[in-house]
């Protein structure tokens, strides 16, 4: 009995906090099921739930196409950031060259430059290269990230140098060392970085807003924004769209929940 | 907000000064031509987008030589998009911009003065428009923007809350003194909110604020001199402060005024008629919605100011200019205004279609709530845009000061004076 009471005291706050965390998601789903004249009702379940808002969203904007664009853009961005970060980190930690410290310092400094500052020159260049309305145009300016380089440089610094030297003595080239020795041993930080980069790219708004001119070529954050206007927000439709937009991330979480929690623990919640 | 202002300023600095009107507009289109149309209605899901797409399709069917490539951007981002595309060498042809950008569009963005571009065609096209219709887009006696989607402030009323407070919704408040009395009575009797003007907060309501100021005989600027702290203008703000201090003014989040009214917790809401269809849906089965004209300062006639947007022709190529002008004419034609008014909820720039059975007559009879707004069009007073490269910041400072004067604790006139002094330093010095 005493143990049960202690367990209850320990678990009760956690249960309350969990409910608090889950409530906004619950409210999003509930609101997505409400008709227009019930939107501001505070009932925990709609009086007459319907899928009208979902049908409206799918009719009003090409939601499936937008979700696919977003997935392709986020996956390609994450992959590119991991690859460029891996190569840069390997070069910075394994090769001694003049100015490596300065290079690393400059990469760290570039992390402090907001993307908005480089957005217009990037846009002008993307336009000249014919990359408007393309996934490549969305990905390339974000293909290298200082955060990725710094995270992987730190991870690689703690990697045993002897292993690499042994592989080199066995005649392995740098690419082989990287692929067959380093990568298999850095799976955890690579996965964490990939997950963070994917989520960050999934939430991207400003760059796609500038680069894409047609709704069919845009991403989900722009799609959600279409339900917010100066004449008021279409809450039901927006919550339905937000629910649909959450599903791929939820799926990703179900598959990779250990790595996601690990990545947040390592880097702090961003 | 900072990022948006930063982007706009950075882009403005990057752009070259506006080129003057180039070669004369082509007399007609003899070969296929593609033009771009930047519109914020296309960036919102629903009736705005569907109606605009329908109008573009109608135009292309009527003008088979012209292909219109639509570019969507939200209203608060569309200027940045136009600027970015000009910088990137993607010259926009027609752009739907809000009225605050009017002077900037005319002087820095390269908008074509329609008198120079179209001459007598503009005169012929403007026949049947409301008095002052062309004045909405005029800078230095030239028309740079043709009013497109616009409205004036009307007062939405929750008739049920009036009845619950023992008031007669058939006798709605017509003056600010009556609004104060009704607001206090409703708040005290029901515990709900009395009145709120959609003038402040993140949702643009400058036109509501300017309507109030001008209805009291004030001005926000005269030439390059800011005047929003002058007595008549300041008095309008002091009146709102008095409403607030009395309890008639709703104590709500300024970003949530529309939602508060839609939820049935606000009795009187002064805002654009463009939200009418949304309010009708929200009120369905919840409360009785009514619409009345904006209240006046005693016997003074109101000076309703326009919200919304105008169309600007930005093309530099003569053939594209012709196509852009034809599109602009089409989008402000009787057919287009019938669609825009009946489907989106904005006002028709052409009052002659209101009673015409070919156009809006049936719709207006079925939707009498638009009547108070149509009546206000006879007193339509152009929204005042600010000049110079800092125009957005000047306007933003004015809005913030007015909000602080009404919602803060300091002396409202002093708050306005201090902001006006700071803002004046950002205004152009010459003429």
PDB file of N, CA and C in Angstrom, chain B residues 17-18 102-111 139-140 144 387:
ATOM      1  N   UNK B  17      16.383  52.775 -58.520  1.00  0.00           N
ATOM      2  CA  UNK B  17      15.213  53.649 -58.494  1.00  0.00           C
ATOM      3  C   UNK B  17      14.336  53.338 -59.692  1.00  0.00           C
ATOM      4  N   UNK B  18      13.092  53.715 -59.555  1.00  0.00           N
ATOM      5  CA  UNK B  18      12.116  53.302 -60.556  1.00  0.00           C
ATOM      6  C   UNK B  18      12.431  53.869 -61.922  1.00  0.00           C
ATOM      7  N   UNK B 102       1.045  52.303 -51.780  1.00  0.00           N
ATOM      8  CA  UNK B 102       0.710  53.093 -52.964  1.00  0.00           C
ATOM      9  C   UNK B 102       1.832  54.036 -53.401  1.00  0.00           C
ATOM     10  N   UNK B 103       2.313  54.866 -52.488  1.00  0.00           N
ATOM     11  CA  UNK B 103       3.320  55.868 -52.883  1.00  0.00           C
ATOM     12  C   UNK B 103       4.636  55.172 -53.242  1.00  0.00           C
ATOM     13  N   UNK B 104       4.967  54.147 -52.466  1.00  0.00           N
ATOM     14  CA  UNK B 104       6.199  53.397 -52.759  1.00  0.00           C
ATOM     15  C   UNK B 104       6.106  52.767 -54.158  1.00  0.00           C
ATOM     16  N   UNK B 105       4.943  52.187 -54.454  1.00  0.00           N
ATOM     17  CA  UNK B 105       4.763  51.552 -55.768  1.00  0.00           C
ATOM     18  C   UNK B 105       4.888  52.586 -56.883  1.00  0.00           C
ATOM     19  N   UNK B 106       4.344  53.772 -56.639  1.00  0.00           N
ATOM     20  CA  UNK B 106       4.363  54.812 -57.670  1.00  0.00           C
ATOM     21  C   UNK B 106       5.768  55.377 -57.870  1.00  0.00           C
ATOM     22  N   UNK B 107       6.458  55.603 -56.768  1.00  0.00           N
ATOM     23  CA  UNK B 107       7.724  56.346 -56.875  1.00  0.00           C
ATOM     24  C   UNK B 107       8.961  55.455 -56.942  1.00  0.00           C
ATOM     25  N   UNK B 108       8.883  54.257 -56.394  1.00  0.00           N
ATOM     26  CA  UNK B 108      10.093  53.428 -56.318  1.00  0.00           C
ATOM     27  C   UNK B 108       9.988  52.079 -57.011  1.00  0.00           C
ATOM     28  N   UNK B 109       8.762  51.627 -57.218  1.00  0.00           N
ATOM     29  CA  UNK B 109       8.613  50.266 -57.751  1.00  0.00           C
ATOM     30  C   UNK B 109       8.423  50.257 -59.265  1.00  0.00           C
ATOM     31  N   UNK B 110       8.212  51.421 -59.837  1.00  0.00           N
ATOM     32  CA  UNK B 110       8.060  51.486 -61.291  1.00  0.00           C
ATOM     33  C   UNK B 110       6.640  51.266 -61.773  1.00  0.00           C
ATOM     34  N   UNK B 111       5.647  51.482 -60.899  1.00  0.00           N
ATOM     35  CA  UNK B 111       4.246  51.355 -61.351  1.00  0.00           C
ATOM     36  C   UNK B 111       3.969  52.413 -62.403  1.00  0.00           C
ATOM     37  N   UNK B 139      -1.563  59.321 -56.870  1.00  0.00           N
ATOM     38  CA  UNK B 139      -0.406  59.962 -56.232  1.00  0.00           C
ATOM     39  C   UNK B 139      -0.017  61.139 -57.122  1.00  0.00           C
ATOM     40  N   UNK B 140       0.070  62.324 -56.528  1.00  0.00           N
ATOM     41  CA  UNK B 140       0.438  63.536 -57.283  1.00  0.00           C
ATOM     42  C   UNK B 140      -0.391  63.678 -58.566  1.00  0.00           C
ATOM     43  N   UNK B 144      -1.986  55.565 -60.163  1.00  0.00           N
ATOM     44  CA  UNK B 144      -0.999  54.473 -60.275  1.00  0.00           C
ATOM     45  C   UNK B 144      -1.632  53.116 -59.946  1.00  0.00           C
ATOM     46  N   UNK B 387       4.776  58.624 -47.464  1.00  0.00           N
ATOM     47  CA  UNK B 387       5.828  58.703 -48.488  1.00  0.00           C
ATOM     48  C   UNK B 387       7.205  58.359 -47.921  1.00  0.00           C
TER      49      UNK B 387
END
